[in-house]
Coordinates of C-alpha atoms in Angstrom, one line a residue:
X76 CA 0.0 0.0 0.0
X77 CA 1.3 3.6 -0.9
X78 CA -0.4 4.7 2.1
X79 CA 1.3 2.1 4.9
X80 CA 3.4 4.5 6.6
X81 CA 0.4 7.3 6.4
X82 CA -2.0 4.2 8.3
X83 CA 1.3 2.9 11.1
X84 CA 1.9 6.0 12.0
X85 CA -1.9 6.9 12.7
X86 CA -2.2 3.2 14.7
X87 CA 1.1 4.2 16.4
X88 CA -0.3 7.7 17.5
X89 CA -3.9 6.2 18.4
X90 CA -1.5 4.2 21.4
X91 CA -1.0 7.8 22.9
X92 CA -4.4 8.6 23.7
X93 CA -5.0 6.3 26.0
X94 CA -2.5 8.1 28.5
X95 CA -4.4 11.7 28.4
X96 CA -7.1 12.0 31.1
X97 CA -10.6 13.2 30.1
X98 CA -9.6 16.9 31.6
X99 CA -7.1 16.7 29.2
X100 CA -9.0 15.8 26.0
X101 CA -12.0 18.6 27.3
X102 CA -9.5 21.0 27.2
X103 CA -7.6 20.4 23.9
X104 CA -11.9 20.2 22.5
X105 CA -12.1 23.3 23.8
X106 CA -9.5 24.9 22.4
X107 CA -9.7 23.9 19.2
X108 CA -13.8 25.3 19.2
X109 CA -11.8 28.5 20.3
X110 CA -9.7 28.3 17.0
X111 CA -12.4 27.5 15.2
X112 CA -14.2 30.8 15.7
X113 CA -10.9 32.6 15.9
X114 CA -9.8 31.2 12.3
X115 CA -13.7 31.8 10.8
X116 CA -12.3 33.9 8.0
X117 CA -10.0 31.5 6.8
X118 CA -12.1 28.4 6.9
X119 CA -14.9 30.2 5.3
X120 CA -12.2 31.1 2.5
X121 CA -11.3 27.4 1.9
X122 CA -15.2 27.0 1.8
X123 CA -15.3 29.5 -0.6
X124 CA -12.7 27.6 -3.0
X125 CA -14.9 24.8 -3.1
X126 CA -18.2 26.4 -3.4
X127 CA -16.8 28.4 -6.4
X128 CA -16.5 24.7 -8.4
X129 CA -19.9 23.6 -7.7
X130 CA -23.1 24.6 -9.1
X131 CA -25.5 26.3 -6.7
X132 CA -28.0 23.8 -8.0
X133 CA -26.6 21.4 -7.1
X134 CA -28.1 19.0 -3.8
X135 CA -24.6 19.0 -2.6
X136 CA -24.2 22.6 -2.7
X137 CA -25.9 23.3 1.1
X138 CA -23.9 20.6 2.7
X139 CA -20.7 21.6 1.5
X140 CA -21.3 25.4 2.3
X141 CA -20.0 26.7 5.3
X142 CA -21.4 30.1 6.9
X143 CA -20.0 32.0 9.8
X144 CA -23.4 30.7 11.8
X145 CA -22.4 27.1 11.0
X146 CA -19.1 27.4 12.5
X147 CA -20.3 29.1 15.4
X148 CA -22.4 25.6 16.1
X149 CA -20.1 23.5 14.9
X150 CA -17.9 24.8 17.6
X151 CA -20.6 25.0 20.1
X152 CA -20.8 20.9 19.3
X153 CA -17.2 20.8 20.1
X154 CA -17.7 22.2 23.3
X155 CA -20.8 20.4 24.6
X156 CA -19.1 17.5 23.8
X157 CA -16.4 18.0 26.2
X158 CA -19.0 18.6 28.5
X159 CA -20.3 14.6 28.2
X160 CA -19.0 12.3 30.6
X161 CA -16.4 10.4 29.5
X162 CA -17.4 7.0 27.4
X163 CA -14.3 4.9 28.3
X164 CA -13.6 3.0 31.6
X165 CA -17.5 2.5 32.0
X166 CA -17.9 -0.5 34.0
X167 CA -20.9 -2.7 31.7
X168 CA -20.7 -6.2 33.8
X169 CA -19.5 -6.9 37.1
X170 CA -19.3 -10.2 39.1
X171 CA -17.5 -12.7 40.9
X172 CA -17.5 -15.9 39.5
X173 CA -18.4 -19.2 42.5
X174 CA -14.4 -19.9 41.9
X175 CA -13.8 -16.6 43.2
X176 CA -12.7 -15.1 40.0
X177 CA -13.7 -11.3 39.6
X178 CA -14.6 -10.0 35.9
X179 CA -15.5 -6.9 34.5
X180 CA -16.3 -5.5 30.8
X181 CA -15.1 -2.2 30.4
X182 CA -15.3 0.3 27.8
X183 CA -12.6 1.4 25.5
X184 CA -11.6 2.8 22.2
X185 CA -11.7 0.9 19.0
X186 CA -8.4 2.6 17.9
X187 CA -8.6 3.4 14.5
X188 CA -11.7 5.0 13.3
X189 CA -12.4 5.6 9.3
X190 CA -14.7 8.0 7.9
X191 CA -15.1 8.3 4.7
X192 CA -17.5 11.3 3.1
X193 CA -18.4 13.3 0.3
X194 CA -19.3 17.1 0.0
X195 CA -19.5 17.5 4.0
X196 CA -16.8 19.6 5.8
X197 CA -18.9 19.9 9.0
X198 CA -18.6 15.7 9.9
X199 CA -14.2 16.4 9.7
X200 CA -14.7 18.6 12.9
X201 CA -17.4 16.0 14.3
X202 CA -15.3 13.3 13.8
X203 CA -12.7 14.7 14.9
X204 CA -14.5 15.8 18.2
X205 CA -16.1 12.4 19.2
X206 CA -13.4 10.2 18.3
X207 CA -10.7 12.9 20.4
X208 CA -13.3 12.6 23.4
X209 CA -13.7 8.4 22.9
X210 CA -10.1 7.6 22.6
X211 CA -10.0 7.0 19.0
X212 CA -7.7 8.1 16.5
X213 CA -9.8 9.0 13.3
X214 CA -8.4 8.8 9.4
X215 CA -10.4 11.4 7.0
X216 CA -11.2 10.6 3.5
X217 CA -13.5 13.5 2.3
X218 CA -14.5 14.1 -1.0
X219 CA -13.0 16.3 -3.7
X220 CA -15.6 18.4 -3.6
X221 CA -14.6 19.3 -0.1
X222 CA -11.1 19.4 -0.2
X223 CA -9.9 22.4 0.4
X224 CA -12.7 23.0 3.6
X225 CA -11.3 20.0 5.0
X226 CA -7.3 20.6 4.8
X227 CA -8.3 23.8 6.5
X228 CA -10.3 22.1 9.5
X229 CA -7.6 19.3 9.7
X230 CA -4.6 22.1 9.7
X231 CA -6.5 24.0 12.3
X232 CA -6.7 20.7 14.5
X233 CA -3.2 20.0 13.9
X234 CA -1.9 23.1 15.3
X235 CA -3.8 22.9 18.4
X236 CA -2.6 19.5 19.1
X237 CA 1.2 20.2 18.2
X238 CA 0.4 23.2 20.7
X239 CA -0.6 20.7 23.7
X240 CA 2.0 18.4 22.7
X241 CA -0.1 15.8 21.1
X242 CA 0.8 13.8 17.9
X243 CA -1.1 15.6 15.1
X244 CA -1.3 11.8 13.4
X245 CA -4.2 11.3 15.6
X246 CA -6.1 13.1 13.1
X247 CA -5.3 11.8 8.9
X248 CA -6.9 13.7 6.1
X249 CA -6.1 11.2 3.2
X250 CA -5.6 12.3 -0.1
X251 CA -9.1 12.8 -2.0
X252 CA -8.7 10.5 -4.6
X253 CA -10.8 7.0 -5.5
X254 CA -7.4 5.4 -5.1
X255 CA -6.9 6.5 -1.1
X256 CA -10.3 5.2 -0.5
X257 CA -9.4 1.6 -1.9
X258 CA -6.3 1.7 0.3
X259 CA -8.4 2.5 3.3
X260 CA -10.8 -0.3 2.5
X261 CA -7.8 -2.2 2.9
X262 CA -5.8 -1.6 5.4
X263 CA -6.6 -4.5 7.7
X264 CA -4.3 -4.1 11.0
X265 CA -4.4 -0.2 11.1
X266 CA -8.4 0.7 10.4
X267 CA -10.6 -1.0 13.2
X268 CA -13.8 0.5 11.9
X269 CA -14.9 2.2 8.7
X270 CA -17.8 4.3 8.7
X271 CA -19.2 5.8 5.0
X272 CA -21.3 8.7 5.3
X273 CA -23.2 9.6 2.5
X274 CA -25.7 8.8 -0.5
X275 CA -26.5 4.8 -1.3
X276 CA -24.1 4.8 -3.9
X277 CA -21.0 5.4 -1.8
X278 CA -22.1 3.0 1.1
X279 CA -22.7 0.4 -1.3
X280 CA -19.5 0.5 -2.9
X281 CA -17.7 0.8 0.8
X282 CA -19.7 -2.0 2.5
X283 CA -19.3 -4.7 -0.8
X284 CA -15.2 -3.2 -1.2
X285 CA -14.2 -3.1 2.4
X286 CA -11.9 -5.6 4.2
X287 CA -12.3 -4.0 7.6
X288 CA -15.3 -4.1 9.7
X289 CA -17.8 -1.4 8.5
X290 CA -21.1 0.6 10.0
X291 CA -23.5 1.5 7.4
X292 CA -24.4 4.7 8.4
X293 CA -27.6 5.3 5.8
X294 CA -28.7 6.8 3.0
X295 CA -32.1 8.0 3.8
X296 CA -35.9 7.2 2.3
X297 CA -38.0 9.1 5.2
X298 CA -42.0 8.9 5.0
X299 CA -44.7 10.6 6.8
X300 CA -47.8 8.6 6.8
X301 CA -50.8 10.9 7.2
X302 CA -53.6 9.2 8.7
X303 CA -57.2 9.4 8.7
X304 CA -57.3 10.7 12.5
X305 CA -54.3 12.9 11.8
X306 CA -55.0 16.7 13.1
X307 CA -54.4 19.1 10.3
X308 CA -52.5 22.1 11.7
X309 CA -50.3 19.6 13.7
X310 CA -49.6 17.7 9.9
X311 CA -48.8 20.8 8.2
X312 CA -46.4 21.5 10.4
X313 CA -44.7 18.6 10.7
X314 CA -44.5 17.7 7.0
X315 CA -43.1 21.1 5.9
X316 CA -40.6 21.1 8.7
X317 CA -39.5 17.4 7.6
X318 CA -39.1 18.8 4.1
X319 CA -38.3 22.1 4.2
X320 CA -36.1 22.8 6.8
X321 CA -32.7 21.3 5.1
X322 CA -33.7 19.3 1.7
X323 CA -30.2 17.9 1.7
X324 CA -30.1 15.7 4.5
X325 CA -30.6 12.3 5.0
X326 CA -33.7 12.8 7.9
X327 CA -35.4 15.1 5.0
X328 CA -38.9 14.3 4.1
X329 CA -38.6 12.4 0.5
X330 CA -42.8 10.7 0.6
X331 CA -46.0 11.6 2.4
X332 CA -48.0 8.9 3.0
X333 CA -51.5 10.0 2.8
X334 CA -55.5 8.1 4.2
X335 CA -57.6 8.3 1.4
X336 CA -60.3 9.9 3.6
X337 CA -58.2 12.7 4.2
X338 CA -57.9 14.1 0.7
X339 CA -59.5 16.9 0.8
X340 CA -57.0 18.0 3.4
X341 CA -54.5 17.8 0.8
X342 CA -54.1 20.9 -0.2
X343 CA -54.2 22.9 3.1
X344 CA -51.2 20.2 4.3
X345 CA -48.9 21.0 1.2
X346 CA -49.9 25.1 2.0
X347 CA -46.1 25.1 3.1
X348 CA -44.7 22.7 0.8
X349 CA -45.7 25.8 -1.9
X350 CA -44.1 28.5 -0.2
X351 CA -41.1 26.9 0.2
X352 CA -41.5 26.2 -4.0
X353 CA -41.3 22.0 -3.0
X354 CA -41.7 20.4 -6.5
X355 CA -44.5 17.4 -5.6
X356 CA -44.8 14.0 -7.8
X357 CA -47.9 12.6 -7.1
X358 CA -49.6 10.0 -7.7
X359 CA -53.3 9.6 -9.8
X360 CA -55.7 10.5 -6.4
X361 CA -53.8 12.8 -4.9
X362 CA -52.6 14.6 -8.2
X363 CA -56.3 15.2 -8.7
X364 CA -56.6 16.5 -5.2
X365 CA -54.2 18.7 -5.5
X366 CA -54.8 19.9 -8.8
X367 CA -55.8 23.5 -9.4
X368 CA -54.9 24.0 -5.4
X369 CA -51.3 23.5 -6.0
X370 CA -48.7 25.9 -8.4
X371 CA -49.2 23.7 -12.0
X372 CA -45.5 24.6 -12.3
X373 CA -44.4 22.5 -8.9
X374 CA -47.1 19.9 -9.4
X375 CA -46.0 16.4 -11.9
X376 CA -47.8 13.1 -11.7
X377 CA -45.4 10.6 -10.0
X378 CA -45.7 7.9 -13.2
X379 CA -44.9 10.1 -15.7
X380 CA -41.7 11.7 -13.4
X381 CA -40.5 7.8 -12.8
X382 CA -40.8 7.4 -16.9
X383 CA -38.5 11.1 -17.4
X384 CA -35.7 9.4 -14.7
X385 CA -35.4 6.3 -15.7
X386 CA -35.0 7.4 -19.4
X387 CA -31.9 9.4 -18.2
X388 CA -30.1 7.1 -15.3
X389 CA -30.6 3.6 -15.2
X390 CA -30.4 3.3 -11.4
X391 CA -33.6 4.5 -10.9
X392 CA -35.7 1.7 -9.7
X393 CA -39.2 3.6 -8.4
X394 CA -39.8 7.0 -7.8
X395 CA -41.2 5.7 -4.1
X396 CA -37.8 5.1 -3.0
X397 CA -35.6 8.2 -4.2
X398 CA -33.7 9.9 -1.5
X399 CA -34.3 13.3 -3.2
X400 CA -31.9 15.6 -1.6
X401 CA -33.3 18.5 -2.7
X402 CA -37.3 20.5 -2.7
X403 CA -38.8 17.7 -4.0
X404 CA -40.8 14.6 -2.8
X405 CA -43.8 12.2 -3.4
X406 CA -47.0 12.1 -2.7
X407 CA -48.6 8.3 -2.3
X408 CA -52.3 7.8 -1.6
X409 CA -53.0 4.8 1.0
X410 CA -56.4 3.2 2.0
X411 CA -55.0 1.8 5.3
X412 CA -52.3 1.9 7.9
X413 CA -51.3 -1.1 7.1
X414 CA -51.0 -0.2 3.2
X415 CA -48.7 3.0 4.5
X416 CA -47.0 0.3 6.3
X417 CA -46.2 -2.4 3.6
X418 CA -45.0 1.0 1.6
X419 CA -43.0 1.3 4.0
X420 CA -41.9 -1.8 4.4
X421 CA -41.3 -2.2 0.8
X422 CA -39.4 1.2 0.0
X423 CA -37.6 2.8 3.1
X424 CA -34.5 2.5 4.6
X425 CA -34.8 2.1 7.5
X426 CA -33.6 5.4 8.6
X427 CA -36.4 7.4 10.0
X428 CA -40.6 7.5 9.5
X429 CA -43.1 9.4 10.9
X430 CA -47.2 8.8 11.3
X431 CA -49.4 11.9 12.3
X432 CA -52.6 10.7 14.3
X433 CA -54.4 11.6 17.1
X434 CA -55.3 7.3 17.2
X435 CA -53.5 6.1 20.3
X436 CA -54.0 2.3 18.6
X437 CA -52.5 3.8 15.2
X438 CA -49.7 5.2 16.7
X439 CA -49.0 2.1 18.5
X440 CA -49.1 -0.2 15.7
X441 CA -47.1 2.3 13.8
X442 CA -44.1 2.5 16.3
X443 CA -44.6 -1.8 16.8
X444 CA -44.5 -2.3 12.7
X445 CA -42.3 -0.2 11.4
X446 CA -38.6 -1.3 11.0
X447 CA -36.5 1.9 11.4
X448 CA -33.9 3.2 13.5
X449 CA -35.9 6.0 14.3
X450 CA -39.9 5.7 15.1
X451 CA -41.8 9.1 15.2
X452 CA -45.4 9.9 16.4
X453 CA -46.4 13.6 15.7
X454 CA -43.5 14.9 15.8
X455 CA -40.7 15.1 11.9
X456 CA -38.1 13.5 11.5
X457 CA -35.8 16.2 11.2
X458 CA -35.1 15.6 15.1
X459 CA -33.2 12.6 14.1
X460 CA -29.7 13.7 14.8
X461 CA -27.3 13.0 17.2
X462 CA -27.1 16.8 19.1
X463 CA -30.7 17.2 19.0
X464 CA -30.7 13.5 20.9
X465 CA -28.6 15.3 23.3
X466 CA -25.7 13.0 22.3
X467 CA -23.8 15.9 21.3
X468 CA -22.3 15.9 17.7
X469 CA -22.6 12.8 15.6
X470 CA -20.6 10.4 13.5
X471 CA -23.4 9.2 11.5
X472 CA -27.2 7.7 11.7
X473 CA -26.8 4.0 11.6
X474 CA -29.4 2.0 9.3
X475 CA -28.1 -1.4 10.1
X476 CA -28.9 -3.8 13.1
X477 CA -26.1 -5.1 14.3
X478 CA -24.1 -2.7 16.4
X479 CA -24.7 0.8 16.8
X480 CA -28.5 1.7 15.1
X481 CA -29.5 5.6 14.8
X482 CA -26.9 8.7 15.6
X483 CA -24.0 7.5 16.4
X484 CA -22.2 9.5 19.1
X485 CA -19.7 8.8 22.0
X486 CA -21.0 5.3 23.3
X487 CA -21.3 4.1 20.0
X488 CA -17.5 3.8 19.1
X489 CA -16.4 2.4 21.8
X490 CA -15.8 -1.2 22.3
X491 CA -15.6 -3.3 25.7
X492 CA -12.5 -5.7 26.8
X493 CA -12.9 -8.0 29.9
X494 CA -11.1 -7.6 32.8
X495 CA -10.4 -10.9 35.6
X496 CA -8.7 -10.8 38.6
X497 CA -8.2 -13.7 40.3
X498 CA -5.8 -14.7 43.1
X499 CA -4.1 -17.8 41.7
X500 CA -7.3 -20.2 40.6
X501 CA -6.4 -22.5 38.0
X502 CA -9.1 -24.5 35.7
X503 CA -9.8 -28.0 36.3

């Protein structure tokens, strides 16, 4: 591997870490939240390097765009999470065995910690944050789109460590090249964990590539499932925050599920979706509900905009399970729960769905059904996130079972070793 010495002398820094006390990590998170908002004109100048080789309409472009307000949370992240009690050292099991044998299982760092990601320069300084505070040396492979935002945030790290005397090596950027990301896949014996964060594409091609252990963390297919008990006001909110509020994240509204019976509610519900200029694809019933209620130009039947994509990428299986990254999203009109939930079942991702209904039974067999990492009742799904969780910063949503499952934060990447004491007993 080109990359060897790059990946042994990240394993040979991670060793380090395990000597600084938690005191010790808060302060150096502390400080570098303190460069952060210190050094805001030249990060947003990076930004602004890679933001002037991407087009504005692009889905990408709002997660790669940094603002001086994003900085000041990303570094208020930093800080709350060097407020967290420590993850490591947590006692999980203790007993003594009846041959007098004591064990324990006791948290501690996995090590090595890979992220790979595409347009995002926020998740290097989240990374970077959780993994510092867990123990865990992180290697960085970010996408060109982000590169210059992310040599920024990694140089900006690297001094504040080199001023406390730590080895910047606990932190990698790798070069942002396909190659980099093969050798990273690779590097059994220096990467404990690899964690993609992005669209399905990317986390397809890491979890079927990889030779070290990976955590999906997943692309997201988010419903709202209308139903007929839902209270009107309460869904209009709801589905336009779960939409509107940041199109190009993964916990972004992409299909409302909607009861038959409440189709003549369909136009005060989308009342938002309108202002906010949301292009809907719907299907025949609620296209007809919506019809003349709705701006013509925003408003496409959902067959005929399935036909338009697939004519021009062949990945395009159904319009019901796009992650649309962007103001769009579908409209699908259901004659049951139980129909919203076989769509469901059928087309999500299991990343994060939503029912609105005032039915206690509904919400019940909603939250018992659906298989999601993330189960909400009357509330969006825009709340799925690790600070909002009170987790603090995040190093991604988990879509898979085994392991970590949701937003992944400080407990989540950390392992457990056992610990036995014993006072000379031997095994018969």
């Amino acid at each position: 591997m080109e990359l060897k010495e790059t990946f042994q002398k990240v394993k040979a820094a991670s060793k380090t870490l395990g000597l600084l006390t938690d005191e010790q990590r808060n302060e150096i998170l502390q400080a570098v939240a303190d460069a952060i908002i210190a050094e805001t004109p030249a990060l947003l100048k990076a930004n602004a390097e890679d933001l002037a080789k991407m087009d504005k309409a692009n889905p990408l472009y709002d997660r790669l765009q940094l603002t001086e307000q994003r900085l000041v949370d990303i570094a208020s992240d930093m800080r709350h999470v060097s407020t967290l009690p420590s993850p490591l050292g947590r006692v999980l099991k203790d007993k003594t065995l009846e041959n007098g044998l004591h064990l324990q299982r006791v948290a501690v760092p996995f090590g090595v910690i890979g992220m790979i990601y595409e347009a995002r320069p926020n998740v290097t300084y989240d990374v970077f944050s959780l993994c510092f505070k867990s123990g865990n040396a992180c290697v960085l492979k970010g996408g060109k789109d982000a590169n210059a935002s992310n040599s920024a945030g990694v140089e900006l790290i690297h001094k504040v460590l080199i001023t406390f005397g730590i080895d910047p090596n606990v932190v990698t950027l790798l070069p942002a090249t396909h190659e980099a990301t093969g050798e990273m896949l690779n590097a059994v014996g220096y990467i404990d964990l690899c964690i993609p964060r992005g669209g399905k594409k990317l986390i397809n091609f890491v979890r079927d590539t990889a030779k070290v252990p990976v955590i999906e963390t997943g692309a997201g297919v988010v419903h709202c499932y209308f139903d007929k008990d839902g209270d009107l006001e309460m869904g209009k909110r709801i589905i336009t925050n779960a939409k509107c509020r940041r199109v190009s994240v993964c916990n972004a509204l992409d299909c409302l599920l909607i009861h038959e019976n409440r189709l003549s509610d369909l136009p005060a519900l989308c009342e938002g979706l309108a202002e906010k200029q949301t292009k809907i694809h719907a299907d025949a019933k609620a296209y007809e509900a919506l019809k003349g209620h709705y701006p013509d130009t925003l408003l496409y039947k959902a067959e005929e905009s399935e036909a338009k994509m697939k004519e021009t990428d062949a990945n395009v299986k159904s319009i019901w399970n796009t992650e649309w990254l962007s103001m769009q999203m579908g409209i699908k009109t259901v004659a049951s729960e139980d129909e919203a939930l076989d769509h469901i079942a059928t087309y999500g991702s299991g990343h994060s769905e939503s029912i609105v209904s005032n039915d206690e039974t509904a919400q019940k067999k909603f939250q018992a059904m659906v298989d999601a990492a993330c189960v909400y009742v009357n509330a969006p799904t825009s709340f799925t996130d690790g600070a909002q969780f009170g987790l603090g910063a995040e190093i991604g949503i988990s879509t898979q079972k085994l392991g970590a499952r949701g937003p992944m934060a400080l407990e989540e990447i950390t392992t457990y070793k056992w610990l036995i004491t014993g006072q000379g007993q031997i095994r018969k």
